[in-house]
JSON list of C-alpha atoms in Angstrom, two decimals:
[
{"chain": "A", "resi": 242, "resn": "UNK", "atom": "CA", "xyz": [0.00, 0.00, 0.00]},
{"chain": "A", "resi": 243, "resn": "UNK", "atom": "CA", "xyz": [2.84, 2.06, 0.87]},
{"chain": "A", "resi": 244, "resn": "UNK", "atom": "CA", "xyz": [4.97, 2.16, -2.53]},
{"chain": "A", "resi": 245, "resn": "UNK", "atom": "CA", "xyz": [1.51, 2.64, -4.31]},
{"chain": "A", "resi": 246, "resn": "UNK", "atom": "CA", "xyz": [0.75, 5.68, -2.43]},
{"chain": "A", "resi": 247, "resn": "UNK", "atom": "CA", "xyz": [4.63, 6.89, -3.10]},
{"chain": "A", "resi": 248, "resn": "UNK", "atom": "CA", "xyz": [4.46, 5.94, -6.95]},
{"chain": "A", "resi": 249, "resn": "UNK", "atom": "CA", "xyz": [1.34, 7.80, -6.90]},
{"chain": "A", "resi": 250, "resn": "UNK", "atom": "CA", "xyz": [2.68, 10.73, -5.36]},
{"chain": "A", "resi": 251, "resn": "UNK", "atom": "CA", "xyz": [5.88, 10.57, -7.31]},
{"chain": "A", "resi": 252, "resn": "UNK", "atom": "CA", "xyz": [3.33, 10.53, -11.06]},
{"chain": "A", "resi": 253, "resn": "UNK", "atom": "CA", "xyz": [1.52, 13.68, -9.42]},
{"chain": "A", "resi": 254, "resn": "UNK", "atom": "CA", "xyz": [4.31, 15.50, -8.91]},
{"chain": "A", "resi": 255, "resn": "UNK", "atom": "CA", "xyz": [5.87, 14.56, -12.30]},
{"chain": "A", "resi": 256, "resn": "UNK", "atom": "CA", "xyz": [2.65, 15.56, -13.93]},
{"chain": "A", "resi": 257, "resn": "UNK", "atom": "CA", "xyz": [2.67, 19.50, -11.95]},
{"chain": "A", "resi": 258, "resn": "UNK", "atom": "CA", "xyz": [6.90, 19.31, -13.35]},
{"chain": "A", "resi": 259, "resn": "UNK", "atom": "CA", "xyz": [5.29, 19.08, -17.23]},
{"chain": "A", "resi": 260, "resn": "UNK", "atom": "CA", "xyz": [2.55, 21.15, -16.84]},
{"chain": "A", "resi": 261, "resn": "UNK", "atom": "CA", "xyz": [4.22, 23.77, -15.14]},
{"chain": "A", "resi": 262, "resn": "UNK", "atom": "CA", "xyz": [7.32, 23.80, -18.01]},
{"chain": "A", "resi": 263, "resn": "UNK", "atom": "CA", "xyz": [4.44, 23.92, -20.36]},
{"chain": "A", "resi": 264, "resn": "UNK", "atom": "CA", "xyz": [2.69, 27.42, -18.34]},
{"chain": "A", "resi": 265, "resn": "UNK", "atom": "CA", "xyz": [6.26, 28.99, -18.54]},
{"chain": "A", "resi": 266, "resn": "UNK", "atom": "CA", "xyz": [6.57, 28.40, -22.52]},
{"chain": "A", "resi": 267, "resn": "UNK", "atom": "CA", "xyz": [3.48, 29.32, -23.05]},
{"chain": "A", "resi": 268, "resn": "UNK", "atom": "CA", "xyz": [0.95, 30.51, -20.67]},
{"chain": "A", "resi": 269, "resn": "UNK", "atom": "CA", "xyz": [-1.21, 28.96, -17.69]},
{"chain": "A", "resi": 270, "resn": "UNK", "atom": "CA", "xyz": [-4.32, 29.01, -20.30]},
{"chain": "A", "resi": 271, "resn": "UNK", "atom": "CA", "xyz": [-2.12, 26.26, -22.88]},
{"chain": "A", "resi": 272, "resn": "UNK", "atom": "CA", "xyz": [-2.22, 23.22, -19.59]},
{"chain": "A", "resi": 273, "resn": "UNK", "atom": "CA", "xyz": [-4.83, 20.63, -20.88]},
{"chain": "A", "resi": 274, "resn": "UNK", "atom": "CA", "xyz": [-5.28, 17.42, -19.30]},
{"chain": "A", "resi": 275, "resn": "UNK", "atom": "CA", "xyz": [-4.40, 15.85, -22.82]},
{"chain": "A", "resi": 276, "resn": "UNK", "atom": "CA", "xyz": [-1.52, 17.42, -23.49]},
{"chain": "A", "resi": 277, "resn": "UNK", "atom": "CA", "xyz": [0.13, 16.14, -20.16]},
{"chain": "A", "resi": 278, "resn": "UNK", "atom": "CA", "xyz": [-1.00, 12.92, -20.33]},
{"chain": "A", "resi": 279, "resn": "UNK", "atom": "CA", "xyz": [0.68, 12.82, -23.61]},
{"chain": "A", "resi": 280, "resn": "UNK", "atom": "CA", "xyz": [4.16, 14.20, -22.72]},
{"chain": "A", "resi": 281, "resn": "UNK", "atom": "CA", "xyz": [4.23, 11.76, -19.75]},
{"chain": "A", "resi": 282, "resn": "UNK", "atom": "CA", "xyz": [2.89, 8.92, -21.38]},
{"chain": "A", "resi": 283, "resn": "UNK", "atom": "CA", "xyz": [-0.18, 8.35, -19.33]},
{"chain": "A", "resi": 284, "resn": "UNK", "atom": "CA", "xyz": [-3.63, 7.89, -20.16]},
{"chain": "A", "resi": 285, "resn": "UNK", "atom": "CA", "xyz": [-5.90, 11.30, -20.04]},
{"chain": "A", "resi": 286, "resn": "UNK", "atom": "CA", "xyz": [-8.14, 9.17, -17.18]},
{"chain": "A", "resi": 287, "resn": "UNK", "atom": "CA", "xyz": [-4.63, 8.62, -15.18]},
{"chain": "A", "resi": 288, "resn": "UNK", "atom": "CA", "xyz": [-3.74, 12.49, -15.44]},
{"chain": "A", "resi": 289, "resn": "UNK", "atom": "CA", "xyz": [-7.52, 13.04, -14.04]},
{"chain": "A", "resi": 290, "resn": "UNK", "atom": "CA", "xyz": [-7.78, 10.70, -11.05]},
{"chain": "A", "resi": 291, "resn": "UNK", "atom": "CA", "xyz": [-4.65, 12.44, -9.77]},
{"chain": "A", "resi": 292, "resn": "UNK", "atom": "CA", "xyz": [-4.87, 15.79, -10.49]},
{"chain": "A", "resi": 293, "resn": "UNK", "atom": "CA", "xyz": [-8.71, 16.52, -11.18]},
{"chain": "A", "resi": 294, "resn": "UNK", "atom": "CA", "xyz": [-10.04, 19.37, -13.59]},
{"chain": "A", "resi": 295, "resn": "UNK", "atom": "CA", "xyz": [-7.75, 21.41, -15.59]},
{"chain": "A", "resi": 296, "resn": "UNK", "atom": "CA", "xyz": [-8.57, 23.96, -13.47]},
{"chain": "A", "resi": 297, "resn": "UNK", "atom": "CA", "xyz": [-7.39, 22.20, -11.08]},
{"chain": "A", "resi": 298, "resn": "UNK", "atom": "CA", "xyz": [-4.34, 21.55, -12.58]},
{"chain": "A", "resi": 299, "resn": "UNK", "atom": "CA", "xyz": [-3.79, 25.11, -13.30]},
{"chain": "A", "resi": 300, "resn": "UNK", "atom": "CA", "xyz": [-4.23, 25.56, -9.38]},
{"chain": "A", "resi": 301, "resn": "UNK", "atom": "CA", "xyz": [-1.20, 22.67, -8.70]},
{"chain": "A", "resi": 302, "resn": "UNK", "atom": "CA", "xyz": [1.00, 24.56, -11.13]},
{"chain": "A", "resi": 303, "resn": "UNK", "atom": "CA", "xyz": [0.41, 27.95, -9.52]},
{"chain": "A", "resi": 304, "resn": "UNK", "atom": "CA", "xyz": [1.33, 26.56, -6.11]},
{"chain": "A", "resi": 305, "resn": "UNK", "atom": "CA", "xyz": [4.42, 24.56, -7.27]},
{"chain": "A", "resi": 306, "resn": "UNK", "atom": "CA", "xyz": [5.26, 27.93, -8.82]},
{"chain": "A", "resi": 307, "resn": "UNK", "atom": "CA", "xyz": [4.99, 29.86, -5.47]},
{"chain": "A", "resi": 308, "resn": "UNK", "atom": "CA", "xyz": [6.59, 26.71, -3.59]},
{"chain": "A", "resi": 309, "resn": "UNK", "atom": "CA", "xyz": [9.57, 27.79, -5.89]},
{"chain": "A", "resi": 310, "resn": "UNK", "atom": "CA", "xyz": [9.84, 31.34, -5.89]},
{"chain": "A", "resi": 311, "resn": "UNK", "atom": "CA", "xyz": [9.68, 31.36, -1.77]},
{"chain": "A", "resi": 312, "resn": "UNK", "atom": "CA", "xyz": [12.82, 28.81, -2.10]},
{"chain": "A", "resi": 313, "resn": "UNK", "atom": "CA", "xyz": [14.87, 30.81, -4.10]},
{"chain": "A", "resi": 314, "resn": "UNK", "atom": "CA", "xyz": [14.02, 34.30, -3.61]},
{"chain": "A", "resi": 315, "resn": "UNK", "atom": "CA", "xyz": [12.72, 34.87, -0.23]},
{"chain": "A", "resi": 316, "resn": "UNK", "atom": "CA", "xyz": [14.21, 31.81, 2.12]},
{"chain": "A", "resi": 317, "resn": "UNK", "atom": "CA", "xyz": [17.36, 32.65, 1.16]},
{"chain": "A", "resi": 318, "resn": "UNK", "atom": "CA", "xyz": [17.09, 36.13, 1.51]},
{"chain": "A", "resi": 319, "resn": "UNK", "atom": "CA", "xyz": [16.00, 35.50, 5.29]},
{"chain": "A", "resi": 320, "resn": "UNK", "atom": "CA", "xyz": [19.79, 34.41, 6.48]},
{"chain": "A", "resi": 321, "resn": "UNK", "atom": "CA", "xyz": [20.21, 37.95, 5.62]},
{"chain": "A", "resi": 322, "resn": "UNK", "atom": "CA", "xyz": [19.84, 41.09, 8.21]},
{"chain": "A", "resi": 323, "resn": "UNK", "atom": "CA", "xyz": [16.82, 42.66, 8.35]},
{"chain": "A", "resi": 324, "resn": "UNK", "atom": "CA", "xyz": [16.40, 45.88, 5.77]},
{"chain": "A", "resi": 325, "resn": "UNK", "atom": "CA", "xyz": [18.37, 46.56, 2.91]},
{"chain": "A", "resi": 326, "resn": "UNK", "atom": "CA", "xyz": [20.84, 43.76, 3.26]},
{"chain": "A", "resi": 327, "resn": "UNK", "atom": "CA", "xyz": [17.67, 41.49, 3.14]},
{"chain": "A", "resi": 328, "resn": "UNK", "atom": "CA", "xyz": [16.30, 43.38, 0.13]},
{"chain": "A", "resi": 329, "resn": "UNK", "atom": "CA", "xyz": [19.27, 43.43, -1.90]},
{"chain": "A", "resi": 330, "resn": "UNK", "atom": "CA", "xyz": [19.66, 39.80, -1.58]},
{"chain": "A", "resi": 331, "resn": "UNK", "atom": "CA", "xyz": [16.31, 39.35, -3.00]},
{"chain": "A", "resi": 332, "resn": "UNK", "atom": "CA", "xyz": [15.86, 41.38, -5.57]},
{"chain": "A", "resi": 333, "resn": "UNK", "atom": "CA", "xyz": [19.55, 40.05, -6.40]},
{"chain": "A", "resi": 334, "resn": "UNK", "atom": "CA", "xyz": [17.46, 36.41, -6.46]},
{"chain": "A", "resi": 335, "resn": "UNK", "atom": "CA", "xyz": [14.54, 37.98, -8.38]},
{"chain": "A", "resi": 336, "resn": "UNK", "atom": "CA", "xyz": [16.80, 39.17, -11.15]},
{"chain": "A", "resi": 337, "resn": "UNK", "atom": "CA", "xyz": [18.94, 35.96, -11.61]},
{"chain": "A", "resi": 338, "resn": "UNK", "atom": "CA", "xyz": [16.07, 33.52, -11.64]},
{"chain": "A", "resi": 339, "resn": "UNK", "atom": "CA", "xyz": [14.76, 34.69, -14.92]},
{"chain": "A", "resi": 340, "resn": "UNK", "atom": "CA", "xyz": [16.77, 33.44, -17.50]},
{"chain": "A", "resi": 341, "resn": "UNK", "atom": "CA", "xyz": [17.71, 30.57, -15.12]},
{"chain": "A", "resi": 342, "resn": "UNK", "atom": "CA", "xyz": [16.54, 27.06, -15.36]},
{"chain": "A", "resi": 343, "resn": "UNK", "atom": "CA", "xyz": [12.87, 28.43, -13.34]},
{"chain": "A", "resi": 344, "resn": "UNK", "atom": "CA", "xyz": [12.94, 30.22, -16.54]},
{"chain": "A", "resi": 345, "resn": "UNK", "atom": "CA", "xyz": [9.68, 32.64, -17.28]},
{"chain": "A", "resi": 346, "resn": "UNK", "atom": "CA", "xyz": [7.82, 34.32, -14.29]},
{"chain": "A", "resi": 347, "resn": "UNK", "atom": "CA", "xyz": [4.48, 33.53, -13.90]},
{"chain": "A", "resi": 348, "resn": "UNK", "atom": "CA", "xyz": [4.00, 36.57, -12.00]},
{"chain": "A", "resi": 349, "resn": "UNK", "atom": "CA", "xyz": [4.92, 38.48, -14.76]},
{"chain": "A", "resi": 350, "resn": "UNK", "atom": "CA", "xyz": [3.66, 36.47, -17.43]},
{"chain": "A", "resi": 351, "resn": "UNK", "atom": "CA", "xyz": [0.22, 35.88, -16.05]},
{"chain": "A", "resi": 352, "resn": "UNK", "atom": "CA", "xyz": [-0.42, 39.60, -15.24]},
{"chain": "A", "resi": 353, "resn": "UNK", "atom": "CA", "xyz": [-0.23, 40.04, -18.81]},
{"chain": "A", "resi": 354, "resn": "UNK", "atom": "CA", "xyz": [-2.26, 36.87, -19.78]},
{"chain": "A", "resi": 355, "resn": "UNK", "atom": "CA", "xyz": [-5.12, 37.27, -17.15]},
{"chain": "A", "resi": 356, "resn": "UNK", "atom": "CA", "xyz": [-5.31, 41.14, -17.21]},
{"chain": "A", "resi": 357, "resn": "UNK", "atom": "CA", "xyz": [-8.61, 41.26, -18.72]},
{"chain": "A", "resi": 358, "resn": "UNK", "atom": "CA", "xyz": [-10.32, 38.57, -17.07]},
{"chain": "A", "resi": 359, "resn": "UNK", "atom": "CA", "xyz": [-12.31, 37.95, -13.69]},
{"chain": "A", "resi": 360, "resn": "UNK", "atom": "CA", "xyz": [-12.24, 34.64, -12.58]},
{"chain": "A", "resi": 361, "resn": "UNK", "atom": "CA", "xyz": [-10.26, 32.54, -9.84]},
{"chain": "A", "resi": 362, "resn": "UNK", "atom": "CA", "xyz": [-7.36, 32.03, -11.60]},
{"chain": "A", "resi": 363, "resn": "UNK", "atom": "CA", "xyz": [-6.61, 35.46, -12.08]},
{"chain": "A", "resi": 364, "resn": "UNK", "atom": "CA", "xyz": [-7.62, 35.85, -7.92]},
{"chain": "A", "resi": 365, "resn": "UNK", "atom": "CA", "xyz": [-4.93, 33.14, -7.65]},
{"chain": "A", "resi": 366, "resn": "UNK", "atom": "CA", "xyz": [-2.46, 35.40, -9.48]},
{"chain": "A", "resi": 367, "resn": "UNK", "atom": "CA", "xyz": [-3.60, 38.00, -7.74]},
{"chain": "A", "resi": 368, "resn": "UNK", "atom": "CA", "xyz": [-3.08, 37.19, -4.12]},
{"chain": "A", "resi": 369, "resn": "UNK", "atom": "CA", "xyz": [0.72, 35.43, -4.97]},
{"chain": "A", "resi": 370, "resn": "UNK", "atom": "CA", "xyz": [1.74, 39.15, -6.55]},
{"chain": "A", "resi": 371, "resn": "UNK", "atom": "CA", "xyz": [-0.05, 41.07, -3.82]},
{"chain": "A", "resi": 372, "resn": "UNK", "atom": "CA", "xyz": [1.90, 38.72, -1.34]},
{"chain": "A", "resi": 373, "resn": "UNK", "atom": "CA", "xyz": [5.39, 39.25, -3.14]},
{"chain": "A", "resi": 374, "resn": "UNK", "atom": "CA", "xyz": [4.30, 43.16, -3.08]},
{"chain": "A", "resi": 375, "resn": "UNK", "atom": "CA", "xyz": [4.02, 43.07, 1.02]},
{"chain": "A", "resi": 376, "resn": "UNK", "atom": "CA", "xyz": [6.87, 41.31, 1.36]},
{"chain": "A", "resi": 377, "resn": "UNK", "atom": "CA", "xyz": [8.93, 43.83, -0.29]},
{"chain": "A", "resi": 378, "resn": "UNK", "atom": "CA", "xyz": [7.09, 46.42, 1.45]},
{"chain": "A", "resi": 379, "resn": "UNK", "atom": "CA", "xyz": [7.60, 44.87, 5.12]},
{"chain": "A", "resi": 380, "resn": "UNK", "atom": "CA", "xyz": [11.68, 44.62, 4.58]},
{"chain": "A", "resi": 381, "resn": "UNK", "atom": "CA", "xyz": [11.29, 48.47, 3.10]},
{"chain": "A", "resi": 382, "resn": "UNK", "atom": "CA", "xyz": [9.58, 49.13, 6.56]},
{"chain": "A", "resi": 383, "resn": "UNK", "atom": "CA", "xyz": [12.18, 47.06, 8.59]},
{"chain": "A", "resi": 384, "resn": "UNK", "atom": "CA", "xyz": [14.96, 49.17, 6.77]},
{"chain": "A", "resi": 385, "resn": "UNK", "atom": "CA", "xyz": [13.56, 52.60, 7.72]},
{"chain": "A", "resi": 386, "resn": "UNK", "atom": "CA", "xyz": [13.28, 51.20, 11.31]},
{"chain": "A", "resi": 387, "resn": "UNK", "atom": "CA", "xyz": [16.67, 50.14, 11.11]},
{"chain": "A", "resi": 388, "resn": "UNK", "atom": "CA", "xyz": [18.21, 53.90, 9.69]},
{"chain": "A", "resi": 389, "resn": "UNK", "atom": "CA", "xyz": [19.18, 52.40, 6.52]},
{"chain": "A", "resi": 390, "resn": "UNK", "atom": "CA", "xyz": [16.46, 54.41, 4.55]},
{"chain": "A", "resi": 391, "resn": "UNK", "atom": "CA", "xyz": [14.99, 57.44, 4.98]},
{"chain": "A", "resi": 392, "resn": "UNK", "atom": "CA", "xyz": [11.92, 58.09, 6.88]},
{"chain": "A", "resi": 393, "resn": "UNK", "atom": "CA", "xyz": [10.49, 60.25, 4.13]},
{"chain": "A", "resi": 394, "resn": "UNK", "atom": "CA", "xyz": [11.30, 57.64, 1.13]},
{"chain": "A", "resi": 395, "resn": "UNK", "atom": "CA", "xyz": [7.99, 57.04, -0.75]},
{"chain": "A", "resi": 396, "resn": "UNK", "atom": "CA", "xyz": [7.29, 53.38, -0.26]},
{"chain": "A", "resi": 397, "resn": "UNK", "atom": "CA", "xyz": [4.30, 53.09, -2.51]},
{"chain": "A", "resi": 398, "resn": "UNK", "atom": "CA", "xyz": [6.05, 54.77, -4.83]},
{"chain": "A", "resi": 399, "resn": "UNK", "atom": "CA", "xyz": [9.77, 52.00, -4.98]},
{"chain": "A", "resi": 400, "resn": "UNK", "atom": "CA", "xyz": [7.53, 49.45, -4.99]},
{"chain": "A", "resi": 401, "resn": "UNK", "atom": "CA", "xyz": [5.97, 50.41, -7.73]},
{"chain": "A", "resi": 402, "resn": "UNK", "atom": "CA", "xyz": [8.94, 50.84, -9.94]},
{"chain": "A", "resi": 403, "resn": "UNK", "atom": "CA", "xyz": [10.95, 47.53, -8.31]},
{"chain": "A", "resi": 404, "resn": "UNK", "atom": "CA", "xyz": [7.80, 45.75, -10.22]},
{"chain": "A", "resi": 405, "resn": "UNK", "atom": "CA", "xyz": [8.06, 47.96, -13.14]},
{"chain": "A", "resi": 406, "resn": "UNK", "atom": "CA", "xyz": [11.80, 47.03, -13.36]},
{"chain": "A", "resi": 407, "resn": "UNK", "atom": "CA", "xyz": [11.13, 43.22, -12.80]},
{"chain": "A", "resi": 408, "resn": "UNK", "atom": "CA", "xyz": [8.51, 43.23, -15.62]},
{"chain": "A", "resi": 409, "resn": "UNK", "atom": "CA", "xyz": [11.25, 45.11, -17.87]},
{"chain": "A", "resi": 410, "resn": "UNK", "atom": "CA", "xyz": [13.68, 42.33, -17.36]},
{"chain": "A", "resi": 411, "resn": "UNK", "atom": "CA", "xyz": [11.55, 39.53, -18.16]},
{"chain": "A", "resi": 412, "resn": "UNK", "atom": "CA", "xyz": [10.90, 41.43, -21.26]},
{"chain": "A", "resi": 413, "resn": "UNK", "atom": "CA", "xyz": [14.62, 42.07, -22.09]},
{"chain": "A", "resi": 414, "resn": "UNK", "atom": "CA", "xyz": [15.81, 38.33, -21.39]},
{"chain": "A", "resi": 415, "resn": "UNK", "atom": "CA", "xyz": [12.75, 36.25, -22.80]},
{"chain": "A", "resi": 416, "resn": "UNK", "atom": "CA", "xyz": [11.50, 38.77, -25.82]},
{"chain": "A", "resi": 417, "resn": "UNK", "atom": "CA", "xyz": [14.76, 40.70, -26.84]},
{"chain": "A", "resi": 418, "resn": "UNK", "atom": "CA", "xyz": [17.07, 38.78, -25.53]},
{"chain": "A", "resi": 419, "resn": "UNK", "atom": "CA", "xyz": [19.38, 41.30, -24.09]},
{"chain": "A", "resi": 420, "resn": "UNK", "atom": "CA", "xyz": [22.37, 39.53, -22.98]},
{"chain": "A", "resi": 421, "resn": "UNK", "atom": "CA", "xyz": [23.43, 41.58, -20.61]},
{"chain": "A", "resi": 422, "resn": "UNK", "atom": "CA", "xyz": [19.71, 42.39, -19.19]},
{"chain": "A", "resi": 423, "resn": "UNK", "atom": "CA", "xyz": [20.18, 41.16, -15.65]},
{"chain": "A", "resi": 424, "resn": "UNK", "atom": "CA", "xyz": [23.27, 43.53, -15.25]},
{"chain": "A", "resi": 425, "resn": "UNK", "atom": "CA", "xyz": [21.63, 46.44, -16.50]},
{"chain": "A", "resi": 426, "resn": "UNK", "atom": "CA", "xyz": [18.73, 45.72, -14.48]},
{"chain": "A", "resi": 427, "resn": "UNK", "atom": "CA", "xyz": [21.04, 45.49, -10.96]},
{"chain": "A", "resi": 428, "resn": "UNK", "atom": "CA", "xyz": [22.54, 48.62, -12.32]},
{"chain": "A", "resi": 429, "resn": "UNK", "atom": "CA", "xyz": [19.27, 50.13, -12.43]},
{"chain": "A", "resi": 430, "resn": "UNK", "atom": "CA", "xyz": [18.03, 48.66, -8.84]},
{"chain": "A", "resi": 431, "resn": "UNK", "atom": "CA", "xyz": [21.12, 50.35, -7.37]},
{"chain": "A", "resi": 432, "resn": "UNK", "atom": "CA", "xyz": [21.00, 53.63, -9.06]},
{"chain": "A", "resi": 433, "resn": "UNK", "atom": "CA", "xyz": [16.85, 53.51, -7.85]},
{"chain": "A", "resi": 434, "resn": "UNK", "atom": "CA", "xyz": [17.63, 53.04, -4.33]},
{"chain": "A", "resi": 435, "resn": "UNK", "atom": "CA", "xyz": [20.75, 55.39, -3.65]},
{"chain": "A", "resi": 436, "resn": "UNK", "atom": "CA", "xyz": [18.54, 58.37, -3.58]},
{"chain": "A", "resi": 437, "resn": "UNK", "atom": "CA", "xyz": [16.47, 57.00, -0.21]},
{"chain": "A", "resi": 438, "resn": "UNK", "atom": "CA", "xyz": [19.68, 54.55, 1.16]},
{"chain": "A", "resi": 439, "resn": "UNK", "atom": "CA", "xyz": [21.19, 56.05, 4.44]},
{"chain": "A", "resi": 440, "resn": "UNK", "atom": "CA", "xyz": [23.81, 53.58, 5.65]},
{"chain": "A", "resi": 441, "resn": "UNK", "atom": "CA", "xyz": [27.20, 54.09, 4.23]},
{"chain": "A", "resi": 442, "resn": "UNK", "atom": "CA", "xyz": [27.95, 50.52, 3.84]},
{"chain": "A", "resi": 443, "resn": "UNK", "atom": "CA", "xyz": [24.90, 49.67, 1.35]},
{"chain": "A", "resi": 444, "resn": "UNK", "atom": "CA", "xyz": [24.83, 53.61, 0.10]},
{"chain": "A", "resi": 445, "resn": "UNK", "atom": "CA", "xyz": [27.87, 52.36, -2.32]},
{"chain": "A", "resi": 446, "resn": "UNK", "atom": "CA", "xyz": [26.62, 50.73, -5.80]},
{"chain": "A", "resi": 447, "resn": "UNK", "atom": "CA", "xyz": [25.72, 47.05, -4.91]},
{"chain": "A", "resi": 448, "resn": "UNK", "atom": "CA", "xyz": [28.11, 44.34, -6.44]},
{"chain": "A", "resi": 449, "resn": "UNK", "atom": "CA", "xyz": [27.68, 43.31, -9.82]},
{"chain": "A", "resi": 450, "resn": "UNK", "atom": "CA", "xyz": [25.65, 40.25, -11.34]},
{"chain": "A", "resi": 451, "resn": "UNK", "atom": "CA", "xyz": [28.05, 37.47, -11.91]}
]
């Protein structure tokens, strides 16, 4: 009963890897219950028992996505001190991870692709950028507390262009395929905060990309 329940759990998890390769090529609204069962070699009826609607397979790939982007960008970032440091190392995260093996941004990507609609998934999408948005907000917060930025600094107003300059890099590296986007785009993050940074230590332009 026990390797049963593992190989099924091991064929679900395979089947959210494929679809969710397939939303970053080409959109959350391409996954079909078909179209998985044919890149894994399973029968549509096997893909269904597991997994459930498409919609519902939409929803697994969504929260693998999220499951990913908290390992890489914001765990990581935690080991960090609080403020600035802990920024920097995220947005540092943020703008590797998209021409990385994660590849497209379904933050991004599904912004653009669920703009004009009103139904759950787009809720879904929603929620996981609003979340990202008060997370950057809350270190912002913990940096002004700290004296590392000033007290005056218009946080509405970085986050606003931190997503701007995200959605210009996923543009550069996937569309025009800037080579050297991601350095341009650190270059940019570092000329955007010096104006509002107040410790001497992180006032100094931040280390390049590798």
């Amino acid at each position: 009963m026990e390797a049963k329940t593992a190989r099924s759990e091991l064929t679900q998890s395979a089947i959210v890897d494929v679809a969710l390769e397939m939303a970053r090529l080409d959109g959350l609204d391409s996954l079909s219950i078909g179209e998985v069962a044919k890149r894994l070699n399973l029968s549509k009826s096997g893909v269904f028992s597991r997994i459930g609607s498409r919609e519902a397979l939409q929803a697994a790939v969504l929260d693998s996505f999220e499951k990913i982007f908290q390992q890489e960008v914001i765990l990581p970032a935690l080991r960090e001190p609080r403020g600035l440091p802990r920024l920097d190392a995220m947005v540092r995260a943020w703008l590797a991870r998209v021409d990385g093996p994660h590849g497209n941004c379904l933050y991004v990507a599904g912004a653009f692709e669920y703009d004009d609609r009103d139904d759950a998934m787009r809720d879904r999408l929603l929620d996981g950028v609003r979340r990202w948005r008060q997370t950057m907000r809350r270190t912002l917060v913990q940096a002004q507390d700290a004296g590392q930025l000033r007290a005056d600094a218009d946080l509405d107003q970085l986050i606003f262009e931190l997503d701007g300059l995200f959605t210009a890099l996923v543009r550069e590296v996937r569309f025009l395929r800037t080579p050297d986007a991601q350095a341009r785009a650190w270059t940019s993050y570092g000329r955007l905060m010096a104006p509002v940074r107040l410790d001497a230590a992180s006032a100094a332009a931040p280390a390049p990309i590798p």
